[in-house]
Each structure stands twice: as structure tokens, then as C-alpha cells.
């Protein structure tokens, strides 16, 4: 529950009702500055209070509440102001209204609790009350409908929730008394402690059971989104567990709209399939299909196949393909239910329609291994690993490498997959990946930490990201520089589009940092990568104020360059990068800084200075600087030199799809077509080649072919620019319905995309005028 001073990261600010999108960047007003006894619940001593605390003495009191042998003097008017029931009792037709002393022994509140109520009636504050007294006041507030008192108790108790122990204790009171804010604070602790809080029996009993869901619903906290989030965590931790099943059942109970039911029933089918409870899996998938989820037909087919109805499963997939526009996953699924040439044909069709599906590559590789064609099997896996890395593909390639006695390659892949998934297991979950590392290590040449740094330098320079990950994994086992290496690890994972694993490494870098200035830099990168650029800039400045460092200046320059690059900002970014280069760092990072500095010089039209920066970066083996130098040559109208520079990058870089794409800008139309085809072959997820080919087709008045080119990629990568371009093509062809559809899809990805908004409004107005 620690707060760092901004609404964005303040747990208590999240408990405020309502939402203002602009408030996330404001400074929070939390309880951080209050005395410790007001914030934490533990063994602290709480202040006691006298009967006259709060400004009222015995002279002002005109009545008493008697609880046992204790007499609590009160001001009748103040107590009556707590609620309408108290007002009716003290000023209405009840006999208590005529009494100076009222027996309150049987109302479930202690004398101390009643004194607390008396003080609150005078001061409207709970600042120094013992938590037990506040709990009594919460119960009293519910019994006598004291809304202001209940609200104050709810907020006060919520502020005391600081860890799992206090959350487990207080949530029961919150549920019993209907304290919305207190329950929210406790749930927040449970969620922040995930997945570890799932090991707490009370927490899981509350979240997994029907009764617990009903109790949470009574205070407004049993939402579909909550249970969807919990279900996802449970499935990641242990898909087959009873807790996962129960959370998904609660998810189904919370589902009200059709899409929610489709999702809940489908996930239940997936888990039951994993548990090998095939009949139940089939029933849940059929429920999802009935609710309108066509994709769940795949689950029905798989369940039928496992129950022995193989031909029925095959027929079902045939019907799915014939009744709908075929997409890659349909043929992938049908391949499971056939053999021989038919299986291979379906796998090839699946890859043709959706080249991003890993299973067909893996299946073809296994078929090649069965034919003892091990090197072609490795080549098949390299196709998918080149643009989409996954632990399963790396594991399969490692096993084939071992069969080839390429133990170094096998160890590289196992280390890389353990970076992506540190908990990866093999042999049906019986062996952890680390055990395979230990078995392979004696079979390869051992390296010192210095040797590892040299290997990392070489592999980073050759844009071998998987090889670099493997070296970093080895260094983390041997060396003490954990925060620095975790940060490098996160950079590599981002280059491989593994955002979740990258964020995990970045958080570990932050946790392992040994100084405040270093921790602030990593916190800045975390904020930057989550879209909070101004906050990242603030962290960089705070780090520089403590100690000048390369990473702090680099982060500040990076964040500033991303926000705006007007002439004044560009000058400042140049100064920051020059300051960064004056600070100690290694060649890997200085090469990146020089490359970035060259880009800023290009934007400022200082081409000679940019060229000097790129040449300096190349001298320390920053291979990607070839691309920047090629841009400089191109701007100087030296197209052949630009082409040659990109050719050097293609020859040096292990992952070079982007280099082929960029080189296409510096050659004639036929050579560009060849380069873009190679870029698509190496990385089908790159969208520029499809857009370029579609634009060329439109220029040649081949509208239908241009639409097909874009439709092919949109089927597996619904990208904003692709959708906008296809909408524009449809508009030029006079197909308003398709134009509106693509505009709506594009605006789902970016509701503020100006070009799409203008096109959508124009077509919409035209349709309205025709009506």
C-alpha cells in the first residue's frame, strides 16, 4: 500500500469513487503524512479520550447513556444529529425523549464505543480511535442508520489495511457491515499480492465460493471483470486446479451479456479439456456455441475426438470451414483429425492463411524428425522463431539440436526459453528447465564472466537477440551485477516483442538496484513503457539530481524526444545525449546513444554531424547504425551508397527483416519488390510491405488485388494503418458499407485517429443525406 506521491500509483487514490482521466498525473492527497498510528493497524497505542473531548464538557451535556455500570454524558442535540432513528428516539414520541438517562446496555456497544460515538457527534472525526472502537461504531452506525458515521468508519478502517493479515481480518467486518470502501481496500491488497494470495485458504474460500461471490456482490464488488482477472491469474498458475474451475464458474454467474457468457463458457471448456474431463468440456463448449461463440466449435470437435468420435470431429471442422470464410486456425484444427498428405496440406494452408501460428511449424518439424531430416526440421522452426519467439518452439529446437549433438545450440535455446518463462517445465511438468541446463553445461565450453561479456558484445552487435538472451541468463547465474543485467535482459525481450517478460525483468532490475539513483532510472523506464512519459521524465530528473549517470541522461533524452521534437527541444535532447556520452558506460549502450544522437541531428538537418555519430557508433560495433548512415546518404541524394550501407547491415545482422524492408526504399521498383517479399517471408508481422504492395496495385488500377493484399494480413494482424488504408481503398471504390466497417474497427484500436475520424464522418454524413 506504499504511495509514491501520484494518483497513478497511490493505492488509496484508487479507492476514491468516480474517475477522472486527467487526475492520474496529479499529486495524490493520501494519508502518508499522518501520524503512524493513524495509518497502520498493529500494536500501536491509540490515544484515549475523555468525556469532554472535542469541545464539550459536562456543563453542555443534558443526558446520559447507561451501559452496565458506566454512564456516558452526551449532548442530546448532537446525538440526535447522527441519524433519523436517533432523532426520533430523543425528540419524538418515544419515552426515551423524556428521560435524562437511557439504558443502552442491550444494544451491542461498549461504554468506550459509546464515548466514541459521543465524541464523533461533536467533532465529526475519528482521528485517534482504537480500531476495535471504530468497528463497534460501524456496527452502531448500521443499526441506527448513521450514514455519516458509517462513511467515516468505512474510510478510517480502509486506511488501516496495510497487508494480508489486516486485510483478511478486516474484510470479514466489511462484508458483515456492508462497508464498501473497507472491502475494496482489502480486495486491493489481495489483488496486489497475486498470485501468492491464492495460497491463502480464507482468500480462496471467499473468492471461489458462491456464497463469497454473493457477499461481495452485496457490497458491489462481484463484477465480471474482477472474476475474469482472477481466472486469468489462476489459469496461468495452475490451469487444472479446482480453484481455477470454481473461479470460472463464478465468472459464468457474473456474466450478463452474451459476449461475457461466450467467454466464460469457452474458458470452462478449455480448463475441462486440460483436466481430461472431456464430457464436461464438450458440454461447456456447446453452451458457448449456443451463446454465439463460433470458435468454441473447435473445442467441441477436440472433446469429441478425445471421446473417440474422430470422424464426427473431422466432419465438424469441415462444416466450419465450408460455412465461414476460411482462416488459418480452422485448417490447423482440422489437421489434428487427419493424417498423411491431407494433414500436411492442412498445415501448409494454415501457414499460408496465418503465418503467425506456431503449431504448423512445430508439427512439420516433428514430421521431418520422424524422417530423420534433423537439419531441415531446425530450418522449419527457425522460420517462426525468427519473428515470433515462444518457449515451446525453443524447447523443440533444443531437443533437435541435442539429437544433432549441437549441445551449445541446445543450451542457448534452453537458457532463452527460461528467460521467457522462468518456471518452464519439461517431461509433462516433471522436470524444471534448470535441470536440463545443469545436464548440458558440462558438454559445452565453460566461460568466465569476462568471456561472457565479450560474447554478449559480439551477439548484441550481430543482432542475435536469442543468443544475447542466453548469455545474459548465464551471467545472471554467475555474476553479481543483477540490476544491470536484468535491464539489458528487458531491452532484448522488448526487441523480441515479449512485453510481459520484459516488464518482469525491468521490475527485477528495479528490485535488485543498489542505489537510489539507479532505482529511479528503472522506475522511469517502467513508467515510460506503460505510457506515462511525463512521470518517466520526472524520475530521470530526480535520478540526475542525486547522481549524474549515463542511463539517467539517456532516459531523459529518450522521453523528451518522444514527447516533442521542435527545434528548441531537439537542442536540449542533443545536450542530454552528449552529457550521457560523457558518463561511464559500456560500448553497447554508448553505441545506442550515438545512434539516437545521429537521428536527432538528421531531424535537425545536420547531416554531417549525424554521419559522424553513426560512424562513431559503427566503430564500437553498433551494427544498427548502418541504417542511420544509409538515411544520411539518401538525404544527400547518394542512393547507391544508401543501398550499399543497408546491404552491409543485412550481411551482419542475424535478424534482418527490417533491414530488407528499409533497403527497399533505396532501389528501383523490381528490386524493392524482391526486398519487401523477403521482409514478409522473414517476418510476416511487419505491415509496411503489405501496405506498399497494396498501394502499388492501386496505382496500377488493380483495386480488387489491392484489397486482397490488405485483407490477407488483416486476417491475422488487425493493424490500425492497415484498416485505415483498406477503408480509404473501399471509399475510392464507392463501397460505403465496407468503408464504415473498417473505420469502426480502426477506431476501436485508436479512438482518436484523426484521419479515420474524418473519413468516417464524411461517409456517415453522405449516407444520411442519401436517406
PDB file of N, CA and C in Angstrom, residues 266 269-270 273 278 281-286 289 294-306 316-317 320 329 333 337:
ATOM      1  N   UNK A 266     -16.555 -20.729 -22.735  1.00  0.00           N
ATOM      2  CA  UNK A 266     -15.419 -21.220 -23.524  1.00  0.00           C
ATOM      3  C   UNK A 266     -14.224 -21.534 -22.615  1.00  0.00           C
ATOM      4  N   UNK A 269     -14.689 -24.688 -20.804  1.00  0.00           N
ATOM      5  CA  UNK A 269     -14.423 -25.817 -21.696  1.00  0.00           C
ATOM      6  C   UNK A 269     -12.939 -26.078 -21.856  1.00  0.00           C
ATOM      7  N   UNK A 270     -12.157 -24.994 -21.973  1.00  0.00           N
ATOM      8  CA  UNK A 270     -10.704 -25.127 -22.125  1.00  0.00           C
ATOM      9  C   UNK A 270     -10.099 -25.815 -20.901  1.00  0.00           C
ATOM     10  N   UNK A 273     -11.052 -29.472 -20.718  1.00  0.00           N
ATOM     11  CA  UNK A 273     -10.285 -30.222 -21.708  1.00  0.00           C
ATOM     12  C   UNK A 273      -8.887 -30.514 -21.180  1.00  0.00           C
ATOM     13  N   UNK A 278     -13.528 -34.791 -20.583  1.00  0.00           N
ATOM     14  CA  UNK A 278     -13.936 -34.457 -21.946  1.00  0.00           C
ATOM     15  C   UNK A 278     -15.445 -34.257 -22.096  1.00  0.00           C
ATOM     16  N   UNK A 281     -16.163 -30.878 -20.781  1.00  0.00           N
ATOM     17  CA  UNK A 281     -15.584 -29.896 -21.716  1.00  0.00           C
ATOM     18  C   UNK A 281     -16.511 -29.714 -22.914  1.00  0.00           C
ATOM     19  N   UNK A 282     -16.997 -30.828 -23.448  1.00  0.00           N
ATOM     20  CA  UNK A 282     -17.892 -30.739 -24.605  1.00  0.00           C
ATOM     21  C   UNK A 282     -19.167 -29.968 -24.261  1.00  0.00           C
ATOM     22  N   UNK A 283     -19.705 -30.225 -23.069  1.00  0.00           N
ATOM     23  CA  UNK A 283     -20.933 -29.528 -22.656  1.00  0.00           C
ATOM     24  C   UNK A 283     -20.724 -28.026 -22.562  1.00  0.00           C
ATOM     25  N   UNK A 284     -19.587 -27.613 -21.974  1.00  0.00           N
ATOM     26  CA  UNK A 284     -19.323 -26.173 -21.833  1.00  0.00           C
ATOM     27  C   UNK A 284     -19.079 -25.524 -23.195  1.00  0.00           C
ATOM     28  N   UNK A 285     -18.342 -26.205 -24.063  1.00  0.00           N
ATOM     29  CA  UNK A 285     -18.116 -25.657 -25.404  1.00  0.00           C
ATOM     30  C   UNK A 285     -19.438 -25.523 -26.164  1.00  0.00           C
ATOM     31  N   UNK A 286     -20.306 -26.508 -26.014  1.00  0.00           N
ATOM     32  CA  UNK A 286     -21.607 -26.429 -26.688  1.00  0.00           C
ATOM     33  C   UNK A 286     -22.442 -25.276 -26.148  1.00  0.00           C
ATOM     34  N   UNK A 289     -21.089 -22.226 -27.856  1.00  0.00           N
ATOM     35  CA  UNK A 289     -21.553 -22.153 -29.244  1.00  0.00           C
ATOM     36  C   UNK A 289     -22.999 -21.685 -29.292  1.00  0.00           C
ATOM     37  N   UNK A 294     -18.631 -18.921 -32.132  1.00  0.00           N
ATOM     38  CA  UNK A 294     -18.342 -19.897 -33.180  1.00  0.00           C
ATOM     39  C   UNK A 294     -17.034 -20.625 -32.923  1.00  0.00           C
ATOM     40  N   UNK A 295     -16.047 -19.911 -32.405  1.00  0.00           N
ATOM     41  CA  UNK A 295     -14.728 -20.515 -32.196  1.00  0.00           C
ATOM     42  C   UNK A 295     -14.798 -21.711 -31.257  1.00  0.00           C
ATOM     43  N   UNK A 296     -15.794 -21.741 -30.371  1.00  0.00           N
ATOM     44  CA  UNK A 296     -15.915 -22.861 -29.438  1.00  0.00           C
ATOM     45  C   UNK A 296     -16.250 -24.163 -30.143  1.00  0.00           C
ATOM     46  N   UNK A 297     -16.650 -24.101 -31.410  1.00  0.00           N
ATOM     47  CA  UNK A 297     -16.858 -25.326 -32.190  1.00  0.00           C
ATOM     48  C   UNK A 297     -15.577 -26.152 -32.234  1.00  0.00           C
ATOM     49  N   UNK A 298     -14.439 -25.465 -32.219  1.00  0.00           N
ATOM     50  CA  UNK A 298     -13.144 -26.153 -32.178  1.00  0.00           C
ATOM     51  C   UNK A 298     -13.044 -26.992 -30.909  1.00  0.00           C
ATOM     52  N   UNK A 299     -13.477 -26.440 -29.795  1.00  0.00           N
ATOM     53  CA  UNK A 299     -13.445 -27.171 -28.537  1.00  0.00           C
ATOM     54  C   UNK A 299     -14.357 -28.378 -28.554  1.00  0.00           C
ATOM     55  N   UNK A 300     -15.545 -28.214 -29.147  1.00  0.00           N
ATOM     56  CA  UNK A 300     -16.476 -29.348 -29.258  1.00  0.00           C
ATOM     57  C   UNK A 300     -15.817 -30.470 -30.061  1.00  0.00           C
ATOM     58  N   UNK A 301     -15.167 -30.076 -31.172  1.00  0.00           N
ATOM     59  CA  UNK A 301     -14.512 -31.079 -32.021  1.00  0.00           C
ATOM     60  C   UNK A 301     -13.390 -31.783 -31.268  1.00  0.00           C
ATOM     61  N   UNK A 302     -12.584 -31.044 -30.538  1.00  0.00           N
ATOM     62  CA  UNK A 302     -11.483 -31.669 -29.787  1.00  0.00           C
ATOM     63  C   UNK A 302     -12.016 -32.621 -28.726  1.00  0.00           C
ATOM     64  N   UNK A 303     -13.066 -32.190 -27.997  1.00  0.00           N
ATOM     65  CA  UNK A 303     -13.643 -33.047 -26.959  1.00  0.00           C
ATOM     66  C   UNK A 303     -14.203 -34.333 -27.574  1.00  0.00           C
ATOM     67  N   UNK A 304     -14.881 -34.199 -28.710  1.00  0.00           N
ATOM     68  CA  UNK A 304     -15.407 -35.386 -29.387  1.00  0.00           C
ATOM     69  C   UNK A 304     -14.274 -36.316 -29.813  1.00  0.00           C
ATOM     70  N   UNK A 305     -13.206 -35.748 -30.326  1.00  0.00           N
ATOM     71  CA  UNK A 305     -12.055 -36.549 -30.769  1.00  0.00           C
ATOM     72  C   UNK A 305     -11.492 -37.360 -29.602  1.00  0.00           C
ATOM     73  N   UNK A 306     -11.344 -36.717 -28.455  1.00  0.00           N
ATOM     74  CA  UNK A 306     -10.783 -37.412 -27.285  1.00  0.00           C
ATOM     75  C   UNK A 306     -11.756 -38.452 -26.725  1.00  0.00           C
ATOM     76  N   UNK A 316     -17.127 -31.964 -38.229  1.00  0.00           N
ATOM     77  CA  UNK A 316     -17.465 -30.673 -37.629  1.00  0.00           C
ATOM     78  C   UNK A 316     -16.527 -29.578 -38.140  1.00  0.00           C
ATOM     79  N   UNK A 317     -15.236 -29.891 -38.240  1.00  0.00           N
ATOM     80  CA  UNK A 317     -14.290 -28.895 -38.744  1.00  0.00           C
ATOM     81  C   UNK A 317     -14.505 -28.642 -40.237  1.00  0.00           C
ATOM     82  N   UNK A 320     -17.310 -26.216 -40.453  1.00  0.00           N
ATOM     83  CA  UNK A 320     -16.885 -24.881 -40.037  1.00  0.00           C
ATOM     84  C   UNK A 320     -16.167 -24.165 -41.181  1.00  0.00           C
ATOM     85  N   UNK A 329      -6.559 -20.797 -38.381  1.00  0.00           N
ATOM     86  CA  UNK A 329      -6.765 -21.713 -37.251  1.00  0.00           C
ATOM     87  C   UNK A 329      -7.738 -22.834 -37.574  1.00  0.00           C
ATOM     88  N   UNK A 333      -6.770 -26.699 -36.894  1.00  0.00           N
ATOM     89  CA  UNK A 333      -7.563 -27.612 -36.077  1.00  0.00           C
ATOM     90  C   UNK A 333      -7.913 -28.882 -36.848  1.00  0.00           C
ATOM     91  N   UNK A 337      -7.110 -33.962 -36.927  1.00  0.00           N
ATOM     92  CA  UNK A 337      -8.018 -35.093 -37.071  1.00  0.00           C
ATOM     93  C   UNK A 337      -7.779 -35.878 -38.358  1.00  0.00           C
TER      94      UNK A 337
END
